[in-house]
């Protein structure tokens, strides 16, 4: 309920006291508190009337306005102090409940905890059942616990907790009750929500009625208070579990804190009923990413175990909800809100280990290196090296010593590694390179590791196209190709003889072909500089035989020999000549285009028509494309004499 303060001191304090609900220290001690007075000239006491009259005559409206605004801003700073809290309750029997409200504030704020604190109990329909005013039960400053000896916690981190305890009687109805507390404002240093210094917090919990539970419920409460300081880029684990006196099942999740109160209503009295509005997040922040992009926070939904890896330095508010389940039915959800400070801390391991070169070594193929880097160059750095994994030091790769010394002023050192070729198919083997460094903060040992795989080298195999036939005279060229397996691709190809592109398939131009057999090869190299050469790829330039059908035997030196065209494309051409009666009159196995119309004794044959058979002999002669067999050319030749 709003109160108006009437101070018999001066009009300015009168105006301010009417405008704000304040602590008693705000007005002079001789102020009198009245409830909802009607402010008129007639009911003001004499002193106030005189002050009011003087005020009207001063006509210093502008100065007074500026002064009031200054006090307003000062009051705003006094209101900013909240960083979190929670509410829980216990059943005491006979419809009595012990209500516990825990509130966390920034000790650096001038605003103390409310005394008294008001909170509101609502019926399930949102109507007010009870408004209570209670004094703090206890107050204590929470210790800043951080067990990293290399971290110096900033001395401005201070969080104070106040516990308020009250006992109320709540009839055990069907619907249940909401218990809510609202207060403005958040501490202004919070970085992940919008306008924290202008907005406040809502803490609330639900007491279920007989529709959900058969007996009076007791609320879950969190066991441990969260860490006050987190190290940027370091991972911290925290047990955020709650305890439920009834043994109800509990589940956990990240949830947005709730808004409540504002600069216009710093201490809502009574509080507003549910539903409540969640905080407005600044860009890149959400309830599940409360530390911003690049940071990590997880919570185990069954145990409440949390892992923090914040990335950004600053102050952040986080909400964790615990849900109570009884016989599979959700009977209550409440949020604990808490503010975390993230500071820059020394990294745990001031060295970095990386791999130079390939992250996967092939036996007898290339080199890699384990590089150890550091940022502090002031002194010699001595680290221990432990090598583990399925690959064996000194057997699968050259022996690596177990100690590395990096001299002062040197930022890094590299240990080279290659893999031996053992011709065994062992599959993928792994080398774990572990660098062990004493921790100067606590005497422990920090280890950083990296791994490298070693794989078998399987030699290349090559297959190439079989022998081919073309006829260059017809303008025929041909593609020749090879297929390489194993080794390490990509491959490079060198074809010869002749100039060809670096490819697994090349085209042989007809103009470079010699008669008959042409042999080509390809030389292949893989990424490990291993090579293989193909067998000869045979390209036969063999055009069809062409036999003339007339010889003019007139001793003029023209057309007097049976010239078989393209005979040089074959290893050998045999010829047989028959007369009209089928008698063999001439035969030669290695015909050299020298038959001049004689029989095998050299006697000139008579003018007339003769039958010939010409048979080429070669490894590759397949112009009879249907049968793929050696082809015999036959026909008639006319001998003409003068």
JSON list of C-alpha atoms in Angstrom, two decimals, residues 389-397:
[
{"chain": "A", "resi": 389, "resn": "UNK", "atom": "CA", "xyz": [49.79, -44.69, -28.57]},
{"chain": "A", "resi": 390, "resn": "UNK", "atom": "CA", "xyz": [49.82, -47.74, -30.82]},
{"chain": "A", "resi": 391, "resn": "UNK", "atom": "CA", "xyz": [52.92, -46.59, -32.72]},
{"chain": "A", "resi": 392, "resn": "UNK", "atom": "CA", "xyz": [56.20, -47.38, -30.95]},
{"chain": "A", "resi": 393, "resn": "UNK", "atom": "CA", "xyz": [58.94, -44.83, -30.39]},
{"chain": "A", "resi": 394, "resn": "UNK", "atom": "CA", "xyz": [62.12, -45.93, -32.19]},
{"chain": "A", "resi": 395, "resn": "UNK", "atom": "CA", "xyz": [60.38, -48.70, -34.15]},
{"chain": "A", "resi": 396, "resn": "UNK", "atom": "CA", "xyz": [57.63, -47.06, -36.15]},
{"chain": "A", "resi": 397, "resn": "UNK", "atom": "CA", "xyz": [59.40, -43.68, -36.21]}
]
